[in-house]
PDB file of C-alpha atoms in Angstrom:
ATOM      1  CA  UNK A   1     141.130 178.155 163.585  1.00  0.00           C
ATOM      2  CA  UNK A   2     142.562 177.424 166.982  1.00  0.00           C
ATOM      3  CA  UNK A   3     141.299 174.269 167.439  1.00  0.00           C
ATOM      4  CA  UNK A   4     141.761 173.134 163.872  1.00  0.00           C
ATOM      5  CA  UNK A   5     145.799 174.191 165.050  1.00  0.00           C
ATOM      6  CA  UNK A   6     145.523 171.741 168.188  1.00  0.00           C
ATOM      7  CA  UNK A   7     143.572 168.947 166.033  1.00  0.00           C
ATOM      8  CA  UNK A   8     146.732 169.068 163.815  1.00  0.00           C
ATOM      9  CA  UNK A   9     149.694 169.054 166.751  1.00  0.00           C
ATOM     10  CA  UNK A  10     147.049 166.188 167.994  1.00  0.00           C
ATOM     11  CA  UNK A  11     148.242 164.156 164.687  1.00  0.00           C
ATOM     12  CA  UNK A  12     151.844 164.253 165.826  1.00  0.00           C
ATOM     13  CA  UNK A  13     150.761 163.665 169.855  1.00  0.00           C
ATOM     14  CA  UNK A  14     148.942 160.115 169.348  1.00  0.00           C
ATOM     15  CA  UNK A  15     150.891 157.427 167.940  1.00  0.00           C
ATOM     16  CA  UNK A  16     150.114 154.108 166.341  1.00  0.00           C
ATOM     17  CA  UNK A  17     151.801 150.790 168.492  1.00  0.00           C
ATOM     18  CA  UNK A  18     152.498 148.135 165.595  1.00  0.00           C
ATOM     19  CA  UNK A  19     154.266 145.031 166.815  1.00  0.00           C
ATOM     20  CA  UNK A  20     155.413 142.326 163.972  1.00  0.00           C
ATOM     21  CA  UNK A  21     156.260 138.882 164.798  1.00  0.00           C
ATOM     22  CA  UNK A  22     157.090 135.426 162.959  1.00  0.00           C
ATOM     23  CA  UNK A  23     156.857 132.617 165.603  1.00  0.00           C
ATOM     24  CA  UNK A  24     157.783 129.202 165.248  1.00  0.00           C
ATOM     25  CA  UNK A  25     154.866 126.936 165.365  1.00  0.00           C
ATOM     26  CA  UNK A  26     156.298 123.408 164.154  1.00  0.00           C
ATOM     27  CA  UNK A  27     155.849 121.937 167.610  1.00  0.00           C
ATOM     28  CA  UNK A  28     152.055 121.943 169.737  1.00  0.00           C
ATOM     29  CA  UNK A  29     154.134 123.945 172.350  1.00  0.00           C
ATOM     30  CA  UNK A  30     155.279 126.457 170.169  1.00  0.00           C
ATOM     31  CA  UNK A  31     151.700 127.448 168.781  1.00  0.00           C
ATOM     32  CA  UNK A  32     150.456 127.380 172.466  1.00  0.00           C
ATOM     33  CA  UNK A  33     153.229 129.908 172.479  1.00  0.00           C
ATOM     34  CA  UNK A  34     152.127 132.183 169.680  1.00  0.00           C
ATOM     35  CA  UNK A  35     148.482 132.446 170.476  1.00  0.00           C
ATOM     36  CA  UNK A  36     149.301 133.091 173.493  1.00  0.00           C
ATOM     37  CA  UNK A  37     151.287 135.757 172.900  1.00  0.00           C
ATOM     38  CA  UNK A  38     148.606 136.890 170.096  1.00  0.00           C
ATOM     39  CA  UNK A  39     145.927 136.416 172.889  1.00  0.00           C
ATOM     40  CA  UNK A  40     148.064 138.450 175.443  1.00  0.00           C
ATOM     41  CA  UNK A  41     148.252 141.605 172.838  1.00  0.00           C
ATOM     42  CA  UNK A  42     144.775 141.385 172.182  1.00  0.00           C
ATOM     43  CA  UNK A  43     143.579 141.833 176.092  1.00  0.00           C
ATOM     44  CA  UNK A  44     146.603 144.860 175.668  1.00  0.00           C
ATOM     45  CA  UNK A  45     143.828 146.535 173.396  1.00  0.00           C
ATOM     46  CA  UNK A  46     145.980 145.819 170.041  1.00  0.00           C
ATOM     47  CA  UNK A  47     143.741 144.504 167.137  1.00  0.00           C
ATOM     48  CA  UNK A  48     144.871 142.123 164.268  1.00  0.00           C
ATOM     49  CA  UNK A  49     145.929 144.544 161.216  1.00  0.00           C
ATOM     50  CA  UNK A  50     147.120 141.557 159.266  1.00  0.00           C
ATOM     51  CA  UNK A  51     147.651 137.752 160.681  1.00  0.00           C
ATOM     52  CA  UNK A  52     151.263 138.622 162.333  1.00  0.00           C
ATOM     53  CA  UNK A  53     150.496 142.430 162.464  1.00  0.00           C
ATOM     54  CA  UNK A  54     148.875 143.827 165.221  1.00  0.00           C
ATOM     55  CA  UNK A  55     148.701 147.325 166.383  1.00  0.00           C
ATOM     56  CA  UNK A  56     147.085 149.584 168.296  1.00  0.00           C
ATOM     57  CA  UNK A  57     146.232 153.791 169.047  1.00  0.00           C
ATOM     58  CA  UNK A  58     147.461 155.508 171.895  1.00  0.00           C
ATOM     59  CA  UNK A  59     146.426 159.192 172.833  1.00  0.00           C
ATOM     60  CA  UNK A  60     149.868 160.027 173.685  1.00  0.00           C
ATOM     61  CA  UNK A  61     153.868 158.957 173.248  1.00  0.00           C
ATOM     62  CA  UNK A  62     153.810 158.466 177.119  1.00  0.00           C
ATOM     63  CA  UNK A  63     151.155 155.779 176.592  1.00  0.00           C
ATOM     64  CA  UNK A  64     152.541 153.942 173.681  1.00  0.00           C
ATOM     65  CA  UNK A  65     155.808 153.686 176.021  1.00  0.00           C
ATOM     66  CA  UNK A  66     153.683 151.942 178.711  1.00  0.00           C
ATOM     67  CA  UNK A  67     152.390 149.410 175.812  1.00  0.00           C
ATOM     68  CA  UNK A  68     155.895 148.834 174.367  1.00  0.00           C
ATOM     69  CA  UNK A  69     156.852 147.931 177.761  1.00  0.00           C
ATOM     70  CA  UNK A  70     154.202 145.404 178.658  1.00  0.00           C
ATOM     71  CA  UNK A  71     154.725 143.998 174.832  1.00  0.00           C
ATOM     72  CA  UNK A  72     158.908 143.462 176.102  1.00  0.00           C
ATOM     73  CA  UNK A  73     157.286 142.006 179.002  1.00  0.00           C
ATOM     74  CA  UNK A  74     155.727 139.139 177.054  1.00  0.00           C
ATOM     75  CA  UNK A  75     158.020 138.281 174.067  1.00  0.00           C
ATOM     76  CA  UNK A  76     158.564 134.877 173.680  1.00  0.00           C
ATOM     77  CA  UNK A  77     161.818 133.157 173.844  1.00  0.00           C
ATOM     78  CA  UNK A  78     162.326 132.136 170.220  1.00  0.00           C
ATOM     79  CA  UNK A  79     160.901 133.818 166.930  1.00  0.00           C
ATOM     80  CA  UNK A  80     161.476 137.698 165.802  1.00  0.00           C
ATOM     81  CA  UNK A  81     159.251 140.412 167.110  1.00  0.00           C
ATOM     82  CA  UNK A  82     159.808 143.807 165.788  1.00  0.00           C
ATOM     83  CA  UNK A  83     157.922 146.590 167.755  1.00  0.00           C
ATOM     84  CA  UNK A  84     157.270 150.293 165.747  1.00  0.00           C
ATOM     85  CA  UNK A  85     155.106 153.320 166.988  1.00  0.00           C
ATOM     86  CA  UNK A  86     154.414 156.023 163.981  1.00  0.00           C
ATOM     87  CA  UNK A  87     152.768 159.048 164.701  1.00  0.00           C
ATOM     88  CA  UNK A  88     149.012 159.420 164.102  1.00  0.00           C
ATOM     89  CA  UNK A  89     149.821 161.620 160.830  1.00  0.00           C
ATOM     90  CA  UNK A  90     151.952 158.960 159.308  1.00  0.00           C
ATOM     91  CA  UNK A  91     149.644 156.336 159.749  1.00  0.00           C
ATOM     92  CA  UNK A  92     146.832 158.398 157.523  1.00  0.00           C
ATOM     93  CA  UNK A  93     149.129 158.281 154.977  1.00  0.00           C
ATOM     94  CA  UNK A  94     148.926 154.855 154.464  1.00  0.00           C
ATOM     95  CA  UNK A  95     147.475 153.215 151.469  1.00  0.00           C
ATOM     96  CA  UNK A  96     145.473 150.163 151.870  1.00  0.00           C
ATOM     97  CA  UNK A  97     144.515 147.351 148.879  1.00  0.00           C
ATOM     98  CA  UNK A  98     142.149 144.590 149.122  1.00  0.00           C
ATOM     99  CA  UNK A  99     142.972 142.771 145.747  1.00  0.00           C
ATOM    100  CA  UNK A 100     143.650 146.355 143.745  1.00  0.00           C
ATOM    101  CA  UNK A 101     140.932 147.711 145.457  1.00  0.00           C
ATOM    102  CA  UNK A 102     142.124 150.328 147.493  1.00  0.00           C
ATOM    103  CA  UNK A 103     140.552 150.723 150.683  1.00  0.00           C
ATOM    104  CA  UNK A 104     140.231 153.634 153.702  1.00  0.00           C
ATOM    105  CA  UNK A 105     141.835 152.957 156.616  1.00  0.00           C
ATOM    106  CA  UNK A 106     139.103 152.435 159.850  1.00  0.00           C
ATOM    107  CA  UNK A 107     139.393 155.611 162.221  1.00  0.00           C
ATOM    108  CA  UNK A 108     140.578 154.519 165.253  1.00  0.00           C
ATOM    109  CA  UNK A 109     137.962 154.400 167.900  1.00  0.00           C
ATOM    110  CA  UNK A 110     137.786 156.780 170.952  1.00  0.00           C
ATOM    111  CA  UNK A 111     139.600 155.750 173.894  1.00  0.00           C
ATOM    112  CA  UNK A 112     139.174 157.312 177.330  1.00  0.00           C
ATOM    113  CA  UNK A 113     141.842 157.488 179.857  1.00  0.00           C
ATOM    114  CA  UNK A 114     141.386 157.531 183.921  1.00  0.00           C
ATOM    115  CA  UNK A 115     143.782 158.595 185.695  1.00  0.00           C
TER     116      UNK A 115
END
């Protein structure tokens, strides 16, 4: 029962990075712009969750604060970028549709951490 009790505290630990953005990509510069900054969260370990929604599991709050940070570091100058971390729990509450299909969300795959 114990570890069933830590499994659940767990939920709360790990958090879920989401970072939403609409760039401006009228101009050759400005889309060099966006994928780049798409490109940059991608080598940050985010993944694509919709075309201008990418997030990204972290094991603990301390770690999402690390990605937030480098995320900050890389914002462009123009277009909105919204950054949100949810717990674990929340984010298995979510209800995904393909069409009116409803789909499971993908478990998010096991990270290690050195330290």
């Amino acid at each position: 029962m114990e570890n069933n009790h830590f499994s659940r505290l767990n939920q709360y630990r790990s958090m879920w990075v989401l970072v939403f953005f609409d760039l401006p990509t009228e101009t050759r510069t400005e889309r060099k712009v966006a994928s780049g900054f798409r490109k940059r969260l991608l080598n940050d370990g985010f993944a694509m969750f919709q075309y201008s929604i990418y997030l990204r599991f972290c094991a603990s709050r301390e770690n999402a604060v690390v990605h937030i940070k480098r995320t900050k570091n890389i914002l462009p100058k123009k277009g909105k970028v919204c950054i949100l971390q949810i717990t674990d729990k929340q984010f298995g509450q979510i209800e995904l549709y393909h069409g009116q299909q409803e789909v499971a969300p993908e478990k998010p795959s096991q990270q290690l951490e050195l330290f």
